[in-house]
Tab-separated table of C-alpha atoms in Angstrom:
chain	number	residue	atom	x	y	z
A	26	PRO	CA	1.191	-75.446	52.805
A	27	GLY	CA	3.200	-75.831	49.038
A	28	GLY	CA	5.482	-73.233	47.815
A	29	THR	CA	7.699	-71.029	49.339
A	30	PRO	CA	6.545	-68.871	52.368
A	31	SER	CA	6.271	-64.878	50.766
A	32	ARG	CA	8.002	-63.638	54.300
A	33	CYS	CA	11.094	-61.725	53.701
A	34	CYS	CA	11.709	-60.456	56.693
A	35	GLU	CA	14.434	-60.933	59.453
A	36	ALA	CA	12.758	-61.130	62.314
A	37	ARG	CA	14.631	-58.682	64.559
A	38	GLY	CA	13.518	-56.332	61.386
A	39	VAL	CA	9.722	-56.586	61.101
A	40	THR	CA	7.854	-53.946	61.611
A	41	SER	CA	3.873	-53.641	61.358
A	42	THR	CA	2.879	-52.229	58.046
A	43	SER	CA	-0.443	-52.790	58.539
A	44	ASP	CA	-1.507	-48.426	59.313
A	45	LEU	CA	1.048	-47.238	56.489
A	46	PRO	CA	0.050	-45.698	53.265
A	47	TRP	CA	1.852	-47.883	51.519
A	48	VAL	CA	-0.342	-50.645	51.323
A	49	ASP	CA	-3.193	-49.326	49.734
A	50	PRO	CA	-4.362	-49.749	46.647
A	51	GLY	CA	-3.655	-47.900	43.145
A	52	ALA	CA	-1.396	-46.867	41.001
A	53	PHE	CA	0.659	-44.415	42.230
A	54	GLU	CA	3.513	-42.559	39.607
A	55	VAL	CA	7.413	-42.654	41.199
A	56	ALA	CA	8.823	-41.368	37.870
A	57	PRO	CA	7.808	-40.601	34.238
A	58	GLY	CA	6.345	-43.951	33.058
A	59	VAL	CA	6.799	-45.774	36.187
A	60	HIS	CA	3.932	-46.689	38.527
A	61	ARG	CA	3.486	-48.790	41.894
A	62	VAL	CA	0.920	-50.915	42.224
A	63	PRO	CA	0.872	-52.276	45.670
A	64	LEU	CA	-1.023	-55.536	45.780
A	65	PRO	CA	-2.275	-57.723	49.027
A	66	LEU	CA	-0.657	-60.367	51.120
A	67	PRO	CA	-3.344	-61.490	53.406
A	68	ASN	CA	-2.810	-63.326	56.567
A	69	ASP	CA	1.641	-62.224	56.048
A	70	GLY	CA	2.879	-59.579	58.401
A	71	LEU	CA	3.849	-57.293	55.205
A	72	ARG	CA	0.503	-56.738	54.013
A	73	ALA	CA	1.638	-56.040	50.400
A	74	VAL	CA	4.076	-56.747	48.068
A	75	ASN	CA	4.551	-53.604	45.644
A	76	VAL	CA	4.786	-54.613	41.400
A	77	TYR	CA	6.210	-51.722	39.008
A	78	VAL	CA	4.655	-50.860	36.083
A	79	ILE	CA	7.206	-49.554	33.153
A	80	SER	CA	5.116	-47.999	29.887
A	81	THR	CA	7.282	-48.635	26.864
A	82	ASP	CA	6.276	-47.856	23.397
A	83	ASP	CA	5.026	-51.864	23.094
A	84	GLY	CA	3.121	-52.186	26.350
A	85	LEU	CA	4.084	-52.771	29.870
A	86	VAL	CA	6.628	-53.951	31.857
A	87	CYS	CA	5.898	-55.479	35.366
A	88	VAL	CA	9.133	-55.004	37.925
A	89	ASP	CA	7.421	-58.549	39.316
A	90	ALA	CA	4.002	-59.548	39.829
A	91	GLY	CA	2.363	-59.989	42.937
A	92	TRP	CA	0.617	-63.598	44.354
A	93	GLY	CA	-1.547	-65.643	42.141
A	94	ILE	CA	-4.394	-65.067	44.367
A	95	PRO	CA	-8.033	-63.818	43.612
A	96	GLU	CA	-7.433	-60.725	45.628
A	97	SER	CA	-4.479	-59.561	43.906
A	98	ARG	CA	-5.533	-60.333	40.216
A	99	GLU	CA	-8.557	-58.177	41.208
A	100	LEU	CA	-6.794	-55.087	42.574
A	101	PHE	CA	-4.358	-55.278	39.848
A	102	GLU	CA	-6.845	-55.470	37.118
A	103	LYS	CA	-8.390	-52.355	39.009
A	104	ALA	CA	-4.872	-50.567	38.989
A	105	LEU	CA	-4.260	-51.604	35.141
A	106	ALA	CA	-7.538	-50.052	34.075
A	107	SER	CA	-7.007	-46.867	36.242
A	108	LEU	CA	-3.800	-46.454	33.680
A	109	GLY	CA	-6.020	-47.047	30.737
A	110	ALA	CA	-4.667	-50.547	30.308
A	111	GLY	CA	-5.802	-54.115	30.616
A	112	LEU	CA	-3.921	-57.508	31.191
A	113	PRO	CA	-3.065	-57.810	27.421
A	114	ASP	CA	-1.024	-54.624	27.145
A	115	VAL	CA	1.054	-56.074	29.939
A	116	ARG	CA	3.878	-58.131	27.687
A	117	ARG	CA	6.462	-58.419	29.739
A	118	PHE	CA	7.341	-59.460	33.957
A	119	LEU	CA	10.623	-59.231	35.018
A	120	VAL	CA	10.909	-60.957	38.377
A	121	THR	CA	13.523	-60.309	40.883
A	122	HIS	CA	13.032	-63.423	42.533
A	123	VAL	CA	11.335	-67.091	42.845
A	124	HIS	CA	9.365	-66.464	45.901
A	125	ARG	CA	5.763	-66.535	45.450
A	126	ASP	CA	4.686	-62.929	46.450
A	127	HIS	CA	6.698	-62.111	43.341
A	128	TYR	CA	6.728	-64.658	40.722
A	129	THR	CA	3.165	-66.992	41.056
A	130	GLN	CA	0.691	-64.482	39.503
A	131	ALA	CA	3.343	-63.359	36.418
A	132	VAL	CA	2.639	-67.279	35.678
A	133	HIS	CA	-1.411	-67.464	36.195
A	134	VAL	CA	-1.589	-63.890	33.751
A	135	ARG	CA	0.750	-65.748	31.146
A	136	ARG	CA	-1.626	-68.223	31.047
A	137	ASP	CA	-4.402	-65.888	30.519
A	138	ALA	CA	-2.975	-63.211	28.784
A	139	GLY	CA	0.284	-64.509	27.043
A	140	ALA	CA	3.035	-61.898	29.204
A	141	HIS	CA	6.342	-63.284	28.883
A	142	VAL	CA	8.141	-64.214	32.165
A	143	ALA	CA	11.497	-63.746	32.840
A	144	LEU	CA	13.565	-65.092	35.796
A	145	GLY	CA	17.102	-64.987	37.178
A	146	LEU	CA	18.778	-68.029	36.063
A	147	GLY	CA	20.681	-68.584	39.451
A	148	GLU	CA	16.924	-69.844	40.838
A	149	LYS	CA	16.563	-72.841	37.944
A	150	ARG	CA	17.321	-74.962	40.933
A	151	THR	CA	14.697	-73.621	43.755
A	152	LEU	CA	12.021	-73.248	40.614
A	153	ASP	CA	12.929	-76.574	39.521
A	154	ALA	CA	12.277	-78.404	43.372
A	155	LEU	CA	9.269	-76.303	43.277
A	156	GLN	CA	7.702	-78.375	40.783
A	157	ASP	CA	8.529	-81.581	41.697
A	158	VAL	CA	4.936	-83.334	42.824
A	159	GLU	CA	7.110	-85.072	45.381
A	160	ARG	CA	8.932	-82.580	47.578
A	161	THR	CA	7.616	-82.143	51.038
A	162	PRO	CA	7.519	-78.110	51.626
A	163	LEU	CA	10.382	-77.083	53.900
A	164	ASN	CA	11.925	-80.374	54.424
A	165	GLY	CA	14.930	-79.214	54.016
A	166	GLN	CA	14.328	-76.647	56.634
A	167	VAL	CA	13.663	-79.049	59.262
A	168	THR	CA	16.538	-80.755	58.533
A	169	ALA	CA	18.787	-77.408	59.298
A	170	LEU	CA	16.167	-76.850	62.458
A	171	ARG	CA	17.632	-80.022	63.991
A	172	GLU	CA	21.219	-79.843	63.368
A	173	ALA	CA	20.671	-76.292	64.525
A	174	GLY	CA	19.537	-77.930	67.648
A	175	ALA	CA	15.770	-76.855	67.579
A	176	THR	CA	14.534	-79.888	67.863
A	177	GLU	CA	11.133	-79.277	69.051
A	178	LEU	CA	10.422	-76.264	66.571
A	179	ALA	CA	11.553	-79.278	64.238
A	180	ASP	CA	9.317	-81.064	65.556
A	181	LEU	CA	6.204	-78.589	65.479
A	182	ILE	CA	7.131	-77.832	61.734
A	183	ASP	CA	7.398	-80.960	60.386
A	184	ALA	CA	3.871	-81.702	62.089
A	185	TRP	CA	2.739	-78.849	59.982
A	186	PHE	CA	3.852	-80.284	56.937
A	187	GLN	CA	4.393	-83.785	56.813
A	188	LYS	CA	0.882	-84.169	54.993
A	189	GLN	CA	1.079	-81.851	52.526
A	190	LYS	CA	2.348	-81.814	49.459
A	191	ALA	CA	3.591	-79.321	46.860
A	192	ASP	CA	1.104	-77.872	44.813
A	193	PRO	CA	2.837	-77.223	41.607
A	194	HIS	CA	-0.329	-75.259	40.052
A	195	ASN	CA	1.840	-71.684	40.738
A	196	TRP	CA	5.199	-72.716	39.218
A	197	GLU	CA	6.183	-73.276	35.863
A	198	SER	CA	9.279	-72.005	34.396
A	199	PRO	CA	9.954	-68.802	32.459
A	200	ASP	CA	10.168	-67.864	29.276
A	201	GLU	CA	13.557	-66.285	30.049
A	202	TRP	CA	16.411	-67.321	32.121
A	203	LEU	CA	18.236	-63.631	32.601
A	204	THR	CA	21.758	-63.002	33.722
A	205	GLU	CA	23.353	-60.012	34.507
A	206	GLY	CA	23.248	-57.217	31.938
A	207	PRO	CA	21.165	-54.562	30.054
A	208	VAL	CA	17.522	-55.358	29.937
A	209	ASP	CA	16.237	-53.250	26.457
A	210	LEU	CA	12.810	-52.121	27.204
A	211	GLY	CA	12.604	-49.450	23.777
A	212	THR	CA	12.375	-46.542	25.682
A	213	ARG	CA	14.871	-47.319	28.451
A	214	THR	CA	17.353	-49.700	29.407
A	215	LEU	CA	17.191	-51.451	32.796
A	216	HIS	CA	20.631	-52.918	33.732
A	217	ALA	CA	20.058	-56.679	35.814
A	218	VAL	CA	22.269	-57.457	38.869
A	219	GLU	CA	22.708	-60.370	40.325
A	220	THR	CA	22.652	-59.877	43.666
A	221	PRO	CA	22.268	-63.075	45.510
A	222	GLY	CA	21.310	-63.544	49.790
A	223	HIS	CA	17.921	-62.957	50.049
A	224	THR	CA	17.800	-65.915	47.237
A	225	ALA	CA	20.481	-67.976	44.973
A	226	GLY	CA	19.357	-65.861	41.972
A	227	HIS	CA	17.545	-62.492	42.756
A	228	LEU	CA	18.022	-60.057	40.870
A	229	VAL	CA	17.693	-56.320	41.030
A	230	PHE	CA	17.107	-53.593	38.120
A	231	HIS	CA	19.271	-50.750	37.680
A	232	ASP	CA	17.754	-47.820	35.103
A	233	LEU	CA	20.746	-45.413	35.473
A	234	ASP	CA	19.231	-42.781	33.235
A	235	ALA	CA	16.321	-42.078	35.328
A	236	ARG	CA	17.776	-43.116	38.591
A	237	LEU	CA	16.125	-45.541	39.387
A	238	LEU	CA	16.969	-48.819	41.365
A	239	PHE	CA	13.999	-51.617	41.479
A	240	ALA	CA	15.363	-53.226	43.872
A	241	GLY	CA	12.877	-56.425	44.867
A	242	ASP	CA	13.597	-57.666	48.127
A	243	HIS	CA	17.193	-57.421	48.217
A	244	VAL	CA	17.483	-53.532	49.737
A	245	LEU	CA	14.058	-52.871	51.664
A	246	PRO	CA	13.647	-49.439	53.535
A	247	THR	CA	12.438	-50.635	57.186
A	248	ILE	CA	12.846	-54.326	57.576
A	249	THR	CA	16.316	-57.017	56.375
A	250	PRO	CA	15.689	-59.152	54.238
A	251	SER	CA	15.997	-63.024	55.420
A	252	ILE	CA	19.035	-64.887	53.966
A	253	GLY	CA	18.490	-68.077	52.091
A	254	PHE	CA	15.290	-69.041	53.079
A	255	GLU	CA	14.469	-71.313	50.194
A	256	PRO	CA	13.776	-74.707	49.116
A	257	VAL	CA	17.414	-75.389	48.252
A	258	LEU	CA	20.021	-73.913	51.096
A	259	SER	CA	22.528	-71.960	50.336
A	260	GLU	CA	26.126	-72.393	51.617
A	261	ASN	CA	27.005	-68.656	53.285
A	262	PRO	CA	24.033	-66.880	52.100
A	263	LEU	CA	24.808	-63.697	54.095
A	264	GLY	CA	28.424	-63.481	52.790
A	265	ALA	CA	26.526	-63.263	49.474
A	266	PHE	CA	24.185	-60.883	51.096
A	267	LEU	CA	26.642	-58.716	51.792
A	268	ARG	CA	29.067	-58.893	48.886
A	269	SER	CA	25.451	-57.803	47.046
A	270	LEU	CA	24.973	-54.840	48.985
A	271	ALA	CA	28.586	-53.721	48.236
A	272	VAL	CA	28.014	-54.102	44.752
A	273	VAL	CA	24.970	-52.576	44.131
A	274	ARG	CA	26.981	-49.852	46.926
A	275	SER	CA	29.353	-49.379	44.283
A	276	ARG	CA	26.948	-48.709	41.070
A	277	PRO	CA	25.036	-44.905	40.705
A	278	ASP	CA	23.380	-43.964	43.688
A	279	ALA	CA	19.122	-44.252	42.681
A	280	MET	CA	16.033	-43.863	43.867
A	281	LEU	CA	14.625	-46.995	46.285
A	282	LEU	CA	11.818	-48.888	44.363
A	283	PRO	CA	11.217	-51.618	46.816
A	284	ALA	CA	9.185	-54.370	46.526
A	285	HIS	CA	7.963	-54.140	50.494
A	286	GLY	CA	7.292	-50.356	51.919
A	287	PRO	CA	7.595	-46.775	50.819
A	288	VAL	CA	10.020	-45.345	47.954
A	289	THR	CA	13.025	-43.612	49.302
A	290	GLU	CA	15.310	-41.384	47.439
A	291	SER	CA	18.591	-43.094	48.141
A	292	ALA	CA	19.566	-46.545	47.200
A	293	HIS	CA	22.780	-45.767	49.164
A	294	ALA	CA	21.277	-44.139	52.482
A	295	ARG	CA	19.722	-47.864	52.943
A	296	VAL	CA	22.082	-49.994	51.886
A	297	ASP	CA	25.018	-48.362	54.554
A	298	ALA	CA	22.263	-48.975	56.866
A	299	LEU	CA	22.075	-52.224	56.495
A	300	LEU	CA	25.572	-52.945	56.255
A	301	ALA	CA	25.975	-51.366	59.527
A	302	HIS	CA	23.392	-53.187	60.971
A	303	HIS	CA	25.048	-57.032	60.032
A	304	ASP	CA	27.981	-55.643	61.435
A	305	GLY	CA	26.307	-55.167	65.074
A	306	ARG	CA	24.334	-58.241	64.460
A	307	LEU	CA	27.769	-60.495	63.695
A	308	ASP	CA	29.067	-59.018	67.043
A	309	GLU	CA	25.878	-59.678	68.827
A	310	THR	CA	26.009	-63.675	67.536
A	311	GLU	CA	29.654	-63.841	68.448
A	312	ARG	CA	29.286	-62.660	71.818
A	313	ALA	CA	26.685	-65.263	72.888
A	314	VAL	CA	28.918	-67.958	71.608
A	315	ARG	CA	31.357	-66.221	73.918
A	316	GLY	CA	28.803	-66.266	76.470
A	317	GLY	CA	28.460	-70.116	76.904
A	318	ALA	CA	25.908	-70.706	73.319
A	319	THR	CA	27.245	-73.596	71.676
A	320	THR	CA	24.268	-74.327	68.926
A	321	VAL	CA	22.595	-72.179	66.695
A	322	PHE	CA	19.167	-72.198	68.857
A	323	GLU	CA	20.877	-71.430	72.215
A	324	ALA	CA	22.457	-68.751	70.156
A	325	ALA	CA	19.268	-67.808	68.543
A	326	SER	CA	17.928	-67.877	72.003
A	327	ALA	CA	20.283	-65.252	73.957
A	328	LEU	CA	19.567	-62.697	71.495
A	329	ARG	CA	16.759	-60.283	70.847
A	330	TRP	CA	14.180	-60.057	67.779
A	331	THR	CA	11.971	-57.338	66.837
A	332	ARG	CA	11.660	-53.802	67.745
A	333	ARG	CA	10.481	-55.086	70.618
A	334	GLU	CA	12.965	-57.268	71.865
A	335	HIS	CA	11.369	-60.626	71.922
A	336	ARG	CA	13.126	-63.803	73.072
A	337	VAL	CA	12.526	-66.591	70.551
A	338	ALA	CA	10.518	-68.264	72.724
A	339	ASP	CA	7.804	-65.347	72.299
A	340	LEU	CA	7.717	-65.754	68.771
A	341	ASP	CA	5.367	-67.978	66.475
A	342	PRO	CA	6.457	-71.196	65.106
A	343	PHE	CA	7.512	-69.318	61.756
A	344	ASN	CA	9.021	-66.349	63.011
A	345	ALA	CA	10.857	-68.372	65.493
A	346	MET	CA	12.594	-70.705	62.896
A	347	LEU	CA	13.234	-67.595	60.675
A	348	ALA	CA	15.131	-66.395	63.478
A	349	VAL	CA	16.453	-69.372	63.991
A	350	PHE	CA	18.229	-69.505	60.135
A	351	GLU	CA	19.044	-65.782	60.439
A	352	THR	CA	21.323	-66.726	63.713
A	353	GLY	CA	22.744	-69.721	61.657
A	354	ALA	CA	23.803	-67.802	58.984
A	355	HIS	CA	25.629	-65.183	61.056
A	356	LEU	CA	27.085	-67.820	62.883
A	357	ASP	CA	28.369	-68.905	59.634
A	358	LEU	CA	29.942	-65.505	58.386
A	359	LEU	CA	31.979	-65.714	61.521
A	360	VAL	CA	32.880	-69.484	60.561
A	361	ALA	CA	34.266	-68.017	57.432
A	362	GLN	CA	35.532	-65.218	58.878
A	363	GLY	CA	37.344	-66.926	61.425
A	364	ARG	CA	35.825	-65.384	64.280
A	365	LEU	CA	34.320	-68.937	65.469
A	366	ALA	CA	34.861	-72.891	64.878
A	367	LEU	CA	32.350	-74.765	63.928
A	368	ARG	CA	31.731	-78.885	64.770
A	369	ARG	CA	29.569	-81.311	63.104
A	370	GLU	CA	28.739	-84.469	65.224
A	371	SER	CA	25.489	-86.875	65.096
A	372	GLY	CA	23.962	-84.278	63.402
A	373	LEU	CA	24.554	-81.244	65.680
A	374	LYS	CA	26.568	-78.327	64.494
A	375	THR	CA	27.871	-76.621	67.615
A	376	TYR	CA	30.448	-73.105	67.533
A	377	SER	CA	33.063	-71.800	69.725
C-alpha cells in the first residue's frame, strides 16, 4: 500500500512481541511528567509503537504520534482521557522520523485539533516523495533488488505494487523542520540530536536534566532497526547508523525510551550491544563473500535470519526484502572500509 512500511527491524533481530506486557494499552508513567502510551500496529510483527506524552505548563507535547488509523486514534484518546486531557491539549508533536507509525497520526490530529508538528530536516526528500501522487511505492526498492541479484523477489514485489499509487492523504509537510539543537518545552529542554541511519533525518531527543533519551527507532531494546529502508535510498546508511550510535554513546547515559519495546535503564548498554552485533554481522557477511557469494542476494542467502536462524528462503517476501537490504548495507560498508571490492556491470552489483 501507499507510504513507507512501518517495520523497523533487521530480520535477524526480530522477536515476537505479542505476549509482552509493553504492548498493553494505557498511559504508563516512566518519569515525572512523562507517560508512555503504546499504540497498535495491526498486521505488524512489532505490535505497537510507543508515544511519549510530556506534561508542560502549556499543555502536552508528544514524542512521536502513532499510525493514523482508527484503532490508534481511539486508544490515543482513551490514554489522554486517563490523564485528564484530550486532543486539544496536545500542543506539539516532536516526531523522530517520517515512517508512518511515527508520523501520520500527527498529521491527522493537526487537522482536527491544530497541533504543531515538527520533524527532522533530513526527512524532507523522503516526505516530498511520499506526497508525490505519481510515485509508485517501492519502485526504488525493486530496482535495488534487481541490482542485488534478487530477481525473483524483485518480480514478486513489483507485481504487488505496480498497480498501487501513493496515497498522499497521510502525508503533509510539518509546521517546523528541526535541526540539531535545544528544543524548549518551558518546563524542560530536550536536545534534538541528528542520528541518520534508520532514516536519513532521524532524530533522538535527549533530556539531560531528567536523564531521558527519547530514542525513536535509533536505539531499540530487543531488536535492531532496519537501515536506510525508505523511498529515497541513502548512500552507506549503515556507516551513518554506526556513526550515529557513536554520537549517542558519547553523550551522558540516560534511561532508554524506545519507540518499540520496554523502557530500559541504560541507553549506553544497548548501544554497546548494537555496535557489537553489527561488528559480528560485518565479519559474517565478509566470510560469506570469501566463501563464494558474489551478489547481495547470494550473501544474504548464506546468512541466518531471526532468532530461529532461518534462511532467506524461509522468510515472507517483505522480510526477505529487508534481509537483502540489510546484507547490502553491510556489504557496502565493507567496501567503504576497504575489506571488499565492488563491481557494477549490466545493472548487477558483485563483490569480491
